[in-house]
GROMACS .gro file of N, CA and C in nm:
model
  282
    1UNK      N    1   9.736  12.713  -0.921
    1UNK     CA    2   9.606  12.656  -0.947
    1UNK      C    3   9.500  12.710  -0.851
    2UNK      N    4   9.534  12.714  -0.722
    2UNK     CA    5   9.438  12.765  -0.623
    2UNK      C    6   9.404  12.911  -0.653
    3UNK      N    7   9.503  12.988  -0.695
    3UNK     CA    8   9.480  13.129  -0.725
    3UNK      C    9   9.384  13.143  -0.842
    4UNK      N   10   9.398  13.060  -0.944
    4UNK     CA   11   9.309  13.064  -1.059
    4UNK      C   12   9.167  13.028  -1.015
    5UNK      N   13   9.153  12.925  -0.934
    5UNK     CA   14   9.021  12.885  -0.883
    5UNK      C   15   8.961  12.994  -0.796
    6UNK      N   16   9.041  13.051  -0.706
    6UNK     CA   17   8.991  13.157  -0.618
    6UNK      C   18   8.941  13.275  -0.700
    7UNK      N   19   9.014  13.311  -0.804
    7UNK     CA   20   8.974  13.423  -0.889
    7UNK      C   21   8.848  13.389  -0.968
    8UNK      N   22   8.839  13.267  -1.018
    8UNK     CA   23   8.724  13.227  -1.099
    8UNK      C   24   8.594  13.227  -1.020
    9UNK      N   25   8.599  13.184  -0.895
    9UNK     CA   26   8.476  13.179  -0.815
    9UNK      C   27   8.461  13.301  -0.724
   10UNK      N   28   8.559  13.392  -0.731
   10UNK     CA   29   8.558  13.514  -0.651
   10UNK      C   30   8.541  13.484  -0.501
   11UNK      N   31   8.616  13.385  -0.456
   11UNK     CA   32   8.609  13.344  -0.316
   11UNK      C   33   8.674  13.448  -0.227
   12UNK      N   34   8.603  13.491  -0.125
   12UNK     CA   35   8.660  13.583  -0.027
   12UNK      C   36   8.744  13.510   0.075
   13UNK      N   37   8.707  13.385   0.103
   13UNK     CA   38   8.780  13.304   0.200
   13UNK      C   39   8.832  13.178   0.130
   14UNK      N   40   8.959  13.149   0.152
   14UNK     CA   41   9.020  13.028   0.099
   14UNK      C   42   9.076  12.950   0.216
   15UNK      N   43   9.048  12.820   0.220
   15UNK     CA   44   9.100  12.732   0.326
   15UNK      C   45   9.213  12.649   0.267
   16UNK      N   46   9.328  12.654   0.333
   16UNK     CA   47   9.445  12.578   0.291
   16UNK      C   48   9.470  12.472   0.398
   17UNK      N   49   9.443  12.346   0.366
   17UNK     CA   50   9.460  12.238   0.461
   17UNK      C   51   9.601  12.182   0.451
   18UNK      N   52   9.667  12.170   0.567
   18UNK     CA   53   9.805  12.122   0.572
   18UNK      C   54   9.817  12.013   0.678
   19UNK      N   55   9.937  11.961   0.696
   19UNK     CA   56   9.963  11.856   0.794
   19UNK      C   57  10.016  11.914   0.924
   20UNK      N   58   9.949  12.017   0.973
   20UNK     CA   59   9.983  12.083   1.100
   20UNK      C   60   9.859  12.161   1.143
   21UNK      N   61   9.853  12.204   1.269
   21UNK     CA   62   9.736  12.277   1.317
   21UNK      C   63   9.716  12.414   1.253
   22UNK      N   64   9.816  12.462   1.182
   22UNK     CA   65   9.814  12.594   1.120
   22UNK      C   66   9.957  12.641   1.107
   23UNK      N   67   9.977  12.773   1.100
   23UNK     CA   68  10.112  12.827   1.093
   23UNK      C   69  10.171  12.823   1.232
   24UNK      N   70  10.285  12.756   1.245
   24UNK     CA   71  10.348  12.738   1.376
   24UNK      C   72  10.468  12.830   1.392
   25UNK      N   73  10.481  12.885   1.511
   25UNK     CA   74  10.600  12.966   1.542
   25UNK      C   75  10.724  12.877   1.540
   26UNK      N   76  10.710  12.755   1.593
   26UNK     CA   77  10.817  12.655   1.594
   26UNK      C   78  10.764  12.531   1.523
   27UNK      N   79  10.819  12.499   1.407
   27UNK     CA   80  10.766  12.389   1.326
   27UNK      C   81  10.769  12.254   1.397
   28UNK      N   82  10.847  12.242   1.504
   28UNK     CA   83  10.855  12.117   1.580
   28UNK      C   84  10.762  12.113   1.700
   29UNK      N   85  10.686  12.219   1.720
   29UNK     CA   86  10.596  12.228   1.836
   29UNK      C   87  10.455  12.263   1.790
   30UNK      N   88  10.369  12.162   1.783
   30UNK     CA   89  10.232  12.185   1.737
   30UNK      C   90  10.152  12.274   1.830
   31UNK      N   91  10.204  12.302   1.949
   31UNK     CA   92  10.136  12.392   2.042
   31UNK      C   93  10.176  12.538   2.019
   32UNK      N   94  10.261  12.564   1.920
   32UNK     CA   95  10.307  12.701   1.896
   32UNK      C   96  10.227  12.769   1.784
   33UNK      N   97  10.102  12.733   1.773
   33UNK     CA   98  10.014  12.787   1.669
   33UNK      C   99  10.003  12.939   1.677
   34UNK      N  100  10.018  13.003   1.564
   34UNK     CA  101   9.991  13.147   1.553
   34UNK      C  102   9.849  13.159   1.500
   35UNK      N  103   9.759  13.215   1.579
   35UNK     CA  104   9.618  13.216   1.542
   35UNK      C  105   9.583  13.320   1.436
   36UNK      N  106   9.651  13.433   1.435
   36UNK     CA  107   9.618  13.539   1.339
   36UNK      C  108   9.744  13.600   1.281
   37UNK      N  109   9.739  13.626   1.151
   37UNK     CA  110   9.848  13.692   1.081
   37UNK      C  111   9.786  13.796   0.988
   38UNK      N  112   9.846  13.912   0.984
   38UNK     CA  113   9.804  14.016   0.891
   38UNK      C  114   9.863  13.985   0.753
   39UNK      N  115   9.791  14.014   0.645
   39UNK     CA  116   9.850  13.996   0.511
   39UNK      C  117   9.980  14.074   0.494
   40UNK      N  118   9.995  14.183   0.569
   40UNK     CA  119  10.117  14.263   0.560
   40UNK      C  120  10.238  14.189   0.618
   41UNK      N  121  10.214  14.088   0.701
   41UNK     CA  122  10.321  14.010   0.764
   41UNK      C  123  10.367  13.892   0.679
   42UNK      N  124  10.296  13.862   0.571
   42UNK     CA  125  10.321  13.738   0.498
   42UNK      C  126  10.463  13.726   0.443
   43UNK      N  127  10.514  13.832   0.386
   43UNK     CA  128  10.648  13.823   0.329
   43UNK      C  129  10.752  13.795   0.438
   44UNK      N  130  10.738  13.862   0.552
   44UNK     CA  131  10.831  13.838   0.663
   44UNK      C  132  10.816  13.696   0.717
   45UNK      N  133  10.692  13.647   0.729
   45UNK     CA  134  10.670  13.510   0.778
   45UNK      C  135  10.726  13.408   0.680
   46UNK      N  136  10.715  13.439   0.550
   46UNK     CA  137  10.768  13.350   0.447
   46UNK      C  138  10.919  13.331   0.464
   47UNK      N  139  10.988  13.436   0.507
   47UNK     CA  140  11.132  13.429   0.527
   47UNK      C  141  11.171  13.346   0.649
   48UNK      N  142  11.075  13.319   0.738
   48UNK     CA  143  11.103  13.244   0.861
   48UNK      C  144  11.089  13.093   0.843
   49UNK      N  145  11.039  13.049   0.730
   49UNK     CA  146  11.012  12.907   0.709
   49UNK      C  147  11.095  12.853   0.593
   50UNK      N  148  11.094  12.721   0.579
   50UNK     CA  149  11.165  12.660   0.467
   50UNK      C  150  11.083  12.545   0.411
   51UNK      N  151  11.133  12.484   0.306
   51UNK     CA  152  11.069  12.368   0.248
   51UNK      C  153  10.931  12.397   0.193
   52UNK      N  154  10.842  12.301   0.211
   52UNK     CA  155  10.706  12.312   0.157
   52UNK      C  156  10.628  12.429   0.217
   53UNK      N  157  10.655  12.463   0.342
   53UNK     CA  158  10.583  12.573   0.404
   53UNK      C  159  10.617  12.706   0.339
   54UNK      N  160  10.739  12.720   0.293
   54UNK     CA  161  10.779  12.843   0.223
   54UNK      C  162  10.696  12.859   0.096
   55UNK      N  163  10.676  12.750   0.022
   55UNK     CA  164  10.594  12.755  -0.100
   55UNK      C  165  10.448  12.785  -0.066
   56UNK      N  166  10.401  12.730   0.045
   56UNK     CA  167  10.262  12.755   0.086
   56UNK      C  168  10.241  12.902   0.122
   57UNK      N  169  10.338  12.961   0.191
   57UNK     CA  170  10.326  13.102   0.227
   57UNK      C  171  10.331  13.191   0.103
   58UNK      N  172  10.414  13.155   0.006
   58UNK     CA  173  10.417  13.230  -0.119
   58UNK      C  174  10.282  13.220  -0.189
   59UNK      N  175  10.223  13.100  -0.191
   59UNK     CA  176  10.092  13.081  -0.253
   59UNK      C  177   9.985  13.165  -0.182
   60UNK      N  178   9.992  13.171  -0.050
   60UNK     CA  179   9.896  13.252   0.026
   60UNK      C  180   9.912  13.400  -0.010
   61UNK      N  181  10.036  13.445  -0.021
   61UNK     CA  182  10.060  13.585  -0.060
   61UNK      C  183   9.999  13.613  -0.197
   62UNK      N  184  10.014  13.520  -0.289
   62UNK     CA  185   9.959  13.534  -0.424
   62UNK      C  186   9.807  13.538  -0.421
   63UNK      N  187   9.745  13.464  -0.329
   63UNK     CA  188   9.599  13.467  -0.316
   63UNK      C  189   9.551  13.607  -0.280
   64UNK      N  190   9.622  13.672  -0.189
   64UNK     CA  191   9.583  13.808  -0.151
   64UNK      C  192   9.602  13.905  -0.268
   65UNK      N  193   9.706  13.884  -0.345
   65UNK     CA  194   9.728  13.967  -0.463
   65UNK      C  195   9.615  13.948  -0.564
   66UNK      N  196   9.555  13.828  -0.566
   66UNK     CA  197   9.446  13.798  -0.659
   66UNK      C  198   9.309  13.837  -0.606
   67UNK      N  199   9.303  13.888  -0.481
   67UNK     CA  200   9.176  13.938  -0.431
   67UNK      C  201   9.115  13.867  -0.313
   68UNK      N  202   9.180  13.764  -0.261
   68UNK     CA  203   9.126  13.698  -0.142
   68UNK      C  204   9.124  13.798  -0.027
   69UNK      N  205   9.026  13.785   0.061
   69UNK     CA  206   9.019  13.874   0.177
   69UNK      C  207   9.051  13.800   0.306
   70UNK      N  208   9.048  13.665   0.301
   70UNK     CA  209   9.078  13.586   0.420
   70UNK      C  210   9.127  13.448   0.376
   71UNK      N  211   9.235  13.404   0.434
   71UNK     CA  212   9.287  13.270   0.410
   71UNK      C  213   9.301  13.203   0.546
   72UNK      N  214   9.256  13.080   0.555
   72UNK     CA  215   9.268  13.003   0.678
   72UNK      C  216   9.360  12.884   0.650
   73UNK      N  217   9.467  12.875   0.726
   73UNK     CA  218   9.557  12.760   0.718
   73UNK      C  219   9.519  12.669   0.834
   74UNK      N  220   9.472  12.548   0.801
   74UNK     CA  221   9.419  12.461   0.905
   74UNK      C  222   9.466  12.317   0.887
   75UNK      N  223   9.439  12.237   0.988
   75UNK     CA  224   9.484  12.099   0.993
   75UNK      C  225   9.396  12.008   0.907
   76UNK      N  226   9.454  11.955   0.800
   76UNK     CA  227   9.382  11.864   0.712
   76UNK      C  228   9.371  11.724   0.767
   77UNK      N  229   9.437  11.697   0.878
   77UNK     CA  230   9.433  11.564   0.939
   77UNK      C  231   9.314  11.545   1.031
   78UNK      N  232   9.242  11.652   1.059
   78UNK     CA  233   9.129  11.647   1.152
   78UNK      C  234   9.012  11.570   1.090
   79UNK      N  235   8.921  11.525   1.174
   79UNK     CA  236   8.805  11.452   1.125
   79UNK      C  237   8.714  11.540   1.039
   80UNK      N  238   8.700  11.666   1.077
   80UNK     CA  239   8.615  11.762   1.003
   80UNK      C  240   8.697  11.888   0.974
   81UNK      N  241   8.794  11.880   0.884
   81UNK     CA  242   8.888  11.990   0.867
   81UNK      C  243   8.826  12.121   0.820
   82UNK      N  244   8.731  12.117   0.731
   82UNK     CA  245   8.671  12.242   0.681
   82UNK      C  246   8.585  12.306   0.789
   83UNK      N  247   8.504  12.227   0.855
   83UNK     CA  248   8.420  12.279   0.964
   83UNK      C  249   8.508  12.337   1.074
   84UNK      N  250   8.615  12.266   1.109
   84UNK     CA  251   8.707  12.316   1.211
   84UNK      C  252   8.769  12.449   1.169
   85UNK      N  253   8.813  12.457   1.044
   85UNK     CA  254   8.876  12.580   0.995
   85UNK      C  255   8.778  12.697   1.001
   86UNK      N  256   8.656  12.674   0.957
   86UNK     CA  257   8.556  12.781   0.957
   86UNK      C  258   8.512  12.821   1.096
   87UNK      N  259   8.533  12.731   1.194
   87UNK     CA  260   8.495  12.763   1.332
   87UNK      C  261   8.609  12.829   1.410
   88UNK      N  262   8.722  12.854   1.342
   88UNK     CA  263   8.829  12.928   1.407
   88UNK      C  264   8.953  12.849   1.441
   89UNK      N  265   8.957  12.720   1.410
   89UNK     CA  266   9.078  12.644   1.437
   89UNK      C  267   9.175  12.665   1.323
   90UNK      N  268   9.300  12.687   1.357
   90UNK     CA  269   9.402  12.712   1.256
   90UNK      C  270   9.451  12.855   1.263
   91UNK      N  271   9.515  12.899   1.155
   91UNK     CA  272   9.568  13.035   1.145
   91UNK      C  273   9.483  13.112   1.047
   92UNK      N  274   9.431  13.225   1.090
   92UNK     CA  275   9.350  13.311   1.003
   92UNK      C  276   9.437  13.427   0.957
   93UNK      N  277   9.443  13.444   0.827
   93UNK     CA  278   9.517  13.555   0.769
   93UNK      C  279   9.414  13.647   0.706
   94UNK      N  280   9.399  13.764   0.764
   94UNK     CA  281   9.296  13.858   0.715
   94UNK      C  282   9.336  13.999   0.750
   0.00000   0.00000   0.00000
């Protein structure tokens, strides 16, 4: 669904809000945030995770295939999640 919407509005940046600060090196440590990931790393990163995060990483990979140029994975639990994501909080994939 997100891919269809991204393609329809030709969004260069897509924000994916999750229940974590972003993509974590260690899913049990919220301080292990990875701030930047290259789109070329997505398949390898997808293999490092399981459960819902695995599906999210697959969806992010599909967004790049559909033409996205930047995806931000950020914390949806924050008071201002979109503003925070756009100001650099979270994981930027570009």
